[in-house]
mmCIF file of C-alpha atoms in Angstrom:
data_model
loop_
_atom_site.group_PDB
_atom_site.id
_atom_site.type_symbol
_atom_site.label_atom_id
_atom_site.label_comp_id
_atom_site.label_asym_id
_atom_site.label_seq_id
_atom_site.Cartn_x
_atom_site.Cartn_y
_atom_site.Cartn_z
ATOM 1 C CA UNK Q 1 -20.832 8.921 11.864
ATOM 2 C CA UNK Q 2 -20.051 5.580 10.418
ATOM 3 C CA UNK Q 3 -20.305 2.537 12.821
ATOM 4 C CA UNK Q 4 -17.018 0.953 11.957
ATOM 5 C CA UNK Q 5 -14.195 0.257 14.604
ATOM 6 C CA UNK Q 6 -10.686 -0.615 14.505
ATOM 7 C CA UNK Q 7 -8.552 -1.791 17.479
ATOM 8 C CA UNK Q 8 -5.817 -0.937 18.326
ATOM 9 C CA UNK Q 9 -5.483 2.414 17.098
ATOM 10 C CA UNK Q 10 -1.585 2.358 17.495
ATOM 11 C CA UNK Q 11 0.743 -0.559 17.762
ATOM 12 C CA UNK Q 12 4.460 -0.733 18.153
ATOM 13 C CA UNK Q 13 5.791 -4.251 18.074
ATOM 14 C CA UNK Q 14 8.985 -6.279 17.499
ATOM 15 C CA UNK Q 15 10.047 -7.974 14.415
ATOM 16 C CA UNK Q 16 8.791 -11.689 14.087
ATOM 17 C CA UNK Q 17 5.681 -11.176 16.389
ATOM 18 C CA UNK Q 18 2.263 -12.423 15.101
ATOM 19 C CA UNK Q 19 -0.381 -9.513 15.121
ATOM 20 C CA UNK Q 20 -4.082 -9.336 14.388
ATOM 21 C CA UNK Q 21 -5.796 -6.073 13.682
ATOM 22 C CA UNK Q 22 -9.512 -6.022 14.516
ATOM 23 C CA UNK Q 23 -12.172 -4.295 12.283
ATOM 24 C CA UNK Q 24 -15.957 -4.278 13.242
ATOM 25 C CA UNK Q 25 -18.856 -2.776 11.672
ATOM 26 C CA UNK Q 26 -22.524 -2.602 12.888
ATOM 27 C CA UNK Q 27 -24.182 -1.416 9.799
ATOM 28 C CA UNK Q 28 -24.790 -4.908 8.416
ATOM 29 C CA UNK Q 29 -22.727 -4.174 5.416
ATOM 30 C CA UNK Q 30 -21.701 -7.329 3.108
ATOM 31 C CA UNK Q 31 -18.743 -5.642 1.808
ATOM 32 C CA UNK Q 32 -15.525 -5.086 3.796
ATOM 33 C CA UNK Q 33 -12.044 -3.830 2.679
ATOM 34 C CA UNK Q 34 -8.486 -3.573 4.051
ATOM 35 C CA UNK Q 35 -6.191 -0.653 2.642
ATOM 36 C CA UNK Q 36 -2.787 0.195 3.447
ATOM 37 C CA UNK Q 37 -1.477 3.793 3.339
ATOM 38 C CA UNK Q 38 1.851 5.249 3.945
ATOM 39 C CA UNK Q 39 2.136 8.973 4.908
ATOM 40 C CA UNK Q 40 1.435 11.343 1.932
ATOM 41 C CA UNK Q 41 0.590 8.368 -0.418
ATOM 42 C CA UNK Q 42 -2.482 6.938 -1.802
ATOM 43 C CA UNK Q 43 -4.631 3.995 -0.387
ATOM 44 C CA UNK Q 44 -3.837 0.651 -1.577
ATOM 45 C CA UNK Q 45 -6.455 -2.117 -1.537
ATOM 46 C CA UNK Q 46 -4.758 -5.260 0.016
ATOM 47 C CA UNK Q 47 -7.971 -7.486 0.908
ATOM 48 C CA UNK Q 48 -11.561 -7.369 0.279
ATOM 49 C CA UNK Q 49 -14.613 -9.610 1.145
ATOM 50 C CA UNK Q 50 -18.147 -9.625 -0.425
ATOM 51 C CA UNK Q 51 -19.644 -11.521 2.671
ATOM 52 C CA UNK Q 52 -19.146 -14.355 4.939
ATOM 53 C CA UNK Q 53 -16.475 -16.918 3.996
ATOM 54 C CA UNK Q 54 -15.507 -14.836 0.999
ATOM 55 C CA UNK Q 55 -11.978 -13.137 0.890
ATOM 56 C CA UNK Q 56 -9.960 -11.940 -1.957
ATOM 57 C CA UNK Q 57 -6.640 -10.302 -2.322
ATOM 58 C CA UNK Q 58 -6.502 -6.652 -3.482
ATOM 59 C CA UNK Q 59 -4.379 -4.750 -5.933
ATOM 60 C CA UNK Q 60 -1.338 -4.424 -3.710
ATOM 61 C CA UNK Q 61 0.404 -7.644 -2.768
ATOM 62 C CA UNK Q 62 0.520 -8.311 1.080
ATOM 63 C CA UNK Q 63 1.971 -10.885 3.364
ATOM 64 C CA UNK Q 64 -1.114 -10.342 5.610
ATOM 65 C CA UNK Q 65 -4.335 -12.635 5.508
ATOM 66 C CA UNK Q 66 -7.825 -11.949 6.424
ATOM 67 C CA UNK Q 67 -10.868 -14.141 7.394
ATOM 68 C CA UNK Q 68 -14.691 -13.268 7.224
ATOM 69 C CA UNK Q 69 -16.473 -15.707 9.686
ATOM 70 C CA UNK Q 70 -19.083 -13.303 10.555
ATOM 71 C CA UNK Q 71 -20.589 -10.562 8.591
ATOM 72 C CA UNK Q 72 -19.522 -7.787 11.134
ATOM 73 C CA UNK Q 73 -16.066 -8.744 11.668
ATOM 74 C CA UNK Q 74 -12.997 -8.680 9.287
ATOM 75 C CA UNK Q 75 -9.763 -9.201 11.077
ATOM 76 C CA UNK Q 76 -6.416 -9.013 9.426
ATOM 77 C CA UNK Q 77 -3.275 -11.076 10.550
ATOM 78 C CA UNK Q 78 0.300 -10.781 9.997
ATOM 79 C CA UNK Q 79 2.037 -13.953 10.974
ATOM 80 C CA UNK Q 80 5.540 -12.452 11.353
ATOM 81 C CA UNK Q 81 5.664 -8.621 11.389
ATOM 82 C CA UNK Q 82 8.638 -7.144 9.720
ATOM 83 C CA UNK Q 83 9.718 -3.320 9.725
ATOM 84 C CA UNK Q 84 8.382 -3.168 5.999
ATOM 85 C CA UNK Q 85 4.966 -3.801 7.348
ATOM 86 C CA UNK Q 86 5.185 -0.430 9.268
ATOM 87 C CA UNK Q 87 2.097 1.678 7.854
ATOM 88 C CA UNK Q 88 -1.301 2.657 8.413
ATOM 89 C CA UNK Q 89 -4.129 0.025 7.887
ATOM 90 C CA UNK Q 90 -7.637 1.255 7.062
ATOM 91 C CA UNK Q 91 -10.760 -0.939 7.343
ATOM 92 C CA UNK Q 92 -13.993 0.107 5.457
ATOM 93 C CA UNK Q 93 -17.331 -1.359 4.370
ATOM 94 C CA UNK Q 94 -19.975 -0.769 1.981
ATOM 95 C CA UNK Q 95 -23.428 -1.735 0.557
ATOM 96 C CA UNK Q 96 -23.896 -2.601 -3.164
ATOM 97 C CA UNK Q 97 -22.050 -0.258 -5.357
ATOM 98 C CA UNK Q 98 -22.300 2.683 -2.635
ATOM 99 C CA UNK Q 99 -19.630 4.642 -0.869
ATOM 100 C CA UNK Q 100 -17.187 3.099 1.657
ATOM 101 C CA UNK Q 101 -17.192 4.121 5.231
ATOM 102 C CA UNK Q 102 -13.816 3.951 6.916
ATOM 103 C CA UNK Q 103 -12.699 3.027 10.391
ATOM 104 C CA UNK Q 104 -10.258 5.358 12.083
ATOM 105 C CA UNK Q 105 -7.183 3.278 11.273
ATOM 106 C CA UNK Q 106 -4.548 1.336 12.996
ATOM 107 C CA UNK Q 107 -0.995 2.819 12.695
ATOM 108 C CA UNK Q 108 1.424 0.142 12.876
ATOM 109 C CA UNK Q 109 5.205 0.495 13.621
ATOM 110 C CA UNK Q 110 7.362 -2.772 13.439
ATOM 111 C CA UNK Q 111 10.809 -2.277 15.069
ATOM 112 C CA UNK W 1 -0.501 5.210 -16.210
ATOM 113 C CA UNK W 2 -2.437 5.268 -12.966
ATOM 114 C CA UNK W 3 -6.176 4.492 -13.164
ATOM 115 C CA UNK W 4 -7.003 7.695 -11.370
ATOM 116 C CA UNK W 5 -4.600 10.749 -11.554
ATOM 117 C CA UNK W 6 -4.721 13.965 -9.514
ATOM 118 C CA UNK W 7 -2.354 16.837 -9.291
ATOM 119 C CA UNK W 8 -1.137 16.394 -5.627
ATOM 120 C CA UNK W 9 -0.520 20.038 -5.020
ATOM 121 C CA UNK W 10 -0.267 21.506 -2.596
ATOM 122 C CA UNK W 11 -2.697 24.329 -3.428
ATOM 123 C CA UNK W 12 -2.262 27.186 -1.209
ATOM 124 C CA UNK W 13 -5.119 29.693 -1.349
ATOM 125 C CA UNK W 14 -6.242 32.584 0.807
ATOM 126 C CA UNK W 15 -9.687 32.474 2.843
ATOM 127 C CA UNK W 16 -12.366 33.344 0.630
ATOM 128 C CA UNK W 17 -10.821 32.144 -2.617
ATOM 129 C CA UNK W 18 -12.535 29.869 -5.136
ATOM 130 C CA UNK W 19 -10.414 26.797 -5.990
ATOM 131 C CA UNK W 20 -10.852 23.869 -8.305
ATOM 132 C CA UNK W 21 -9.484 20.467 -8.538
ATOM 133 C CA UNK W 22 -9.492 18.117 -11.597
ATOM 134 C CA UNK W 23 -9.036 14.414 -11.632
ATOM 135 C CA UNK W 24 -8.854 12.128 -14.590
ATOM 136 C CA UNK W 25 -9.659 8.296 -14.829
ATOM 137 C CA UNK W 26 -8.690 5.954 -17.423
ATOM 138 C CA UNK W 27 -11.472 3.223 -17.188
ATOM 139 C CA UNK W 28 -14.211 4.609 -19.563
ATOM 140 C CA UNK W 29 -16.676 2.128 -18.242
ATOM 141 C CA UNK W 30 -16.435 3.468 -14.636
ATOM 142 C CA UNK W 31 -19.717 3.550 -12.969
ATOM 143 C CA UNK W 32 -19.702 5.884 -10.063
ATOM 144 C CA UNK W 33 -17.409 8.486 -8.723
ATOM 145 C CA UNK W 34 -16.891 10.307 -5.455
ATOM 146 C CA UNK W 35 -14.752 12.871 -3.718
ATOM 147 C CA UNK W 36 -13.445 12.069 -0.304
ATOM 148 C CA UNK W 37 -11.756 14.320 2.187
ATOM 149 C CA UNK W 38 -8.963 13.234 4.358
ATOM 150 C CA UNK W 39 -7.515 15.224 7.220
ATOM 151 C CA UNK W 40 -3.941 14.676 8.331
ATOM 152 C CA UNK W 41 -3.432 11.310 9.912
ATOM 153 C CA UNK W 42 -7.105 10.490 9.806
ATOM 154 C CA UNK W 43 -9.522 8.303 7.803
ATOM 155 C CA UNK W 44 -10.922 9.325 4.492
ATOM 156 C CA UNK W 45 -14.662 10.691 4.721
ATOM 157 C CA UNK W 46 -17.081 10.901 1.949
ATOM 158 C CA UNK W 47 -17.475 14.509 0.854
ATOM 159 C CA UNK W 48 -19.796 14.052 -2.000
ATOM 160 C CA UNK W 49 -20.868 11.591 -4.743
ATOM 161 C CA UNK W 50 -20.378 12.812 -8.317
ATOM 162 C CA UNK W 51 -23.502 12.611 -10.707
ATOM 163 C CA UNK W 52 -23.617 12.841 -14.320
ATOM 164 C CA UNK W 53 -25.453 15.988 -14.222
ATOM 165 C CA UNK W 54 -23.352 17.563 -11.695
ATOM 166 C CA UNK W 55 -24.253 18.326 -8.230
ATOM 167 C CA UNK W 56 -23.772 20.938 -5.660
ATOM 168 C CA UNK W 57 -23.778 20.813 -1.706
ATOM 169 C CA UNK W 58 -23.287 24.216 -0.071
ATOM 170 C CA UNK W 59 -19.902 25.677 -1.272
ATOM 171 C CA UNK W 60 -18.903 22.419 -3.004
ATOM 172 C CA UNK W 61 -19.691 21.681 -6.734
ATOM 173 C CA UNK W 62 -18.890 18.379 -8.508
ATOM 174 C CA UNK W 63 -18.981 17.780 -12.084
ATOM 175 C CA UNK W 64 -18.275 14.789 -14.321
ATOM 176 C CA UNK W 65 -17.336 14.662 -17.895
ATOM 177 C CA UNK W 66 -17.620 11.272 -19.192
ATOM 178 C CA UNK W 67 -16.471 12.006 -22.683
ATOM 179 C CA UNK W 68 -13.208 13.447 -21.474
ATOM 180 C CA UNK W 69 -12.939 11.071 -18.385
ATOM 181 C CA UNK W 70 -12.518 13.845 -15.782
ATOM 182 C CA UNK W 71 -14.061 14.804 -12.567
ATOM 183 C CA UNK W 72 -13.903 18.069 -10.988
ATOM 184 C CA UNK W 73 -14.521 19.603 -7.479
ATOM 185 C CA UNK W 74 -15.004 23.244 -7.036
ATOM 186 C CA UNK W 75 -14.964 25.105 -3.532
ATOM 187 C CA UNK W 76 -16.178 28.469 -3.326
ATOM 188 C CA UNK W 77 -15.572 30.897 -0.423
ATOM 189 C CA UNK W 78 -12.795 28.688 1.083
ATOM 190 C CA UNK W 79 -12.448 28.362 4.776
ATOM 191 C CA UNK W 80 -9.473 27.561 6.923
ATOM 192 C CA UNK W 81 -11.302 24.173 7.747
ATOM 193 C CA UNK W 82 -11.308 23.245 4.321
ATOM 194 C CA UNK W 83 -7.530 22.551 4.547
ATOM 195 C CA UNK W 84 -7.141 18.684 3.878
ATOM 196 C CA UNK W 85 -6.424 16.336 1.023
ATOM 197 C CA UNK W 86 -9.110 15.658 -1.336
ATOM 198 C CA UNK W 87 -9.262 12.149 -2.950
ATOM 199 C CA UNK W 88 -10.915 11.543 -6.235
ATOM 200 C CA UNK W 89 -12.340 8.146 -6.153
ATOM 201 C CA UNK W 90 -13.844 5.991 -9.030
ATOM 202 C CA UNK W 91 -15.828 2.738 -9.053
ATOM 203 C CA UNK W 92 -14.638 1.236 -12.283
ATOM 204 C CA UNK W 93 -17.006 -1.686 -12.347
ATOM 205 C CA UNK W 94 -19.900 -1.193 -9.690
ATOM 206 C CA UNK W 95 -18.373 -4.176 -7.699
ATOM 207 C CA UNK W 96 -17.725 -2.119 -4.675
ATOM 208 C CA UNK W 97 -13.878 -1.841 -5.372
ATOM 209 C CA UNK W 98 -12.899 1.728 -5.391
ATOM 210 C CA UNK W 99 -9.835 3.110 -6.882
ATOM 211 C CA UNK W 100 -8.467 6.105 -4.990
ATOM 212 C CA UNK W 101 -6.335 8.886 -6.428
ATOM 213 C CA UNK W 102 -3.286 10.192 -4.652
ATOM 214 C CA UNK W 103 -5.174 13.146 -3.478
ATOM 215 C CA UNK W 104 -4.852 16.830 -3.835
ATOM 216 C CA UNK W 105 -3.674 18.851 -0.810
ATOM 217 C CA UNK W 106 -5.492 22.247 -0.038
ATOM 218 C CA UNK W 107 -4.126 24.647 2.269
ATOM 219 C CA UNK W 108 -6.252 27.705 3.050
ATOM 220 C CA UNK W 109 -4.313 30.517 4.489
ATOM 221 C CA UNK W 110 -5.719 33.328 6.622
#
């Protein structure tokens, strides 16, 4: 089993609230990723990081932001949640060129 | 055109059947390839990597055809527990950024 954790697992929140989705891994991987996935749809990369203090936007535009202050921690923040942000958010990590290991995901609902 | 294309299915097969999925990719310089499995409302998990020479893991066989830019997954003797969505995944540049296909849904019936 991969040692990558996400909290909360489920979050229901009102419009306009600021939220932070947590992701941590204990494998020492330099590379970490955030994906967004709607039911029955493909994963879309929204952010990635190749190491501490390195963050890049992914292929799908997102209003969220990320930070990478420590190797093991890659939180995602939404400053003002909207119903259009309702989705599942999956965090993953990998070593150089290798397969990605996924966390269990956070299912976000914005009312 | 999507970078990775899969038939979404669903593929409905009886237990014990052999089923094959194909996937095409657009970037001929792609470096590595994987099949992931995703159960309903769960995270994707690596099923197997796909090597140029083809590889087998129990009832599962993966093949890569670089000339035609497609990847296949063959499942023999299907089990009920094989019911899931199978994601074709391509690493186009060995940077670690993976491109995921939409997935092919398999439903194995008793």
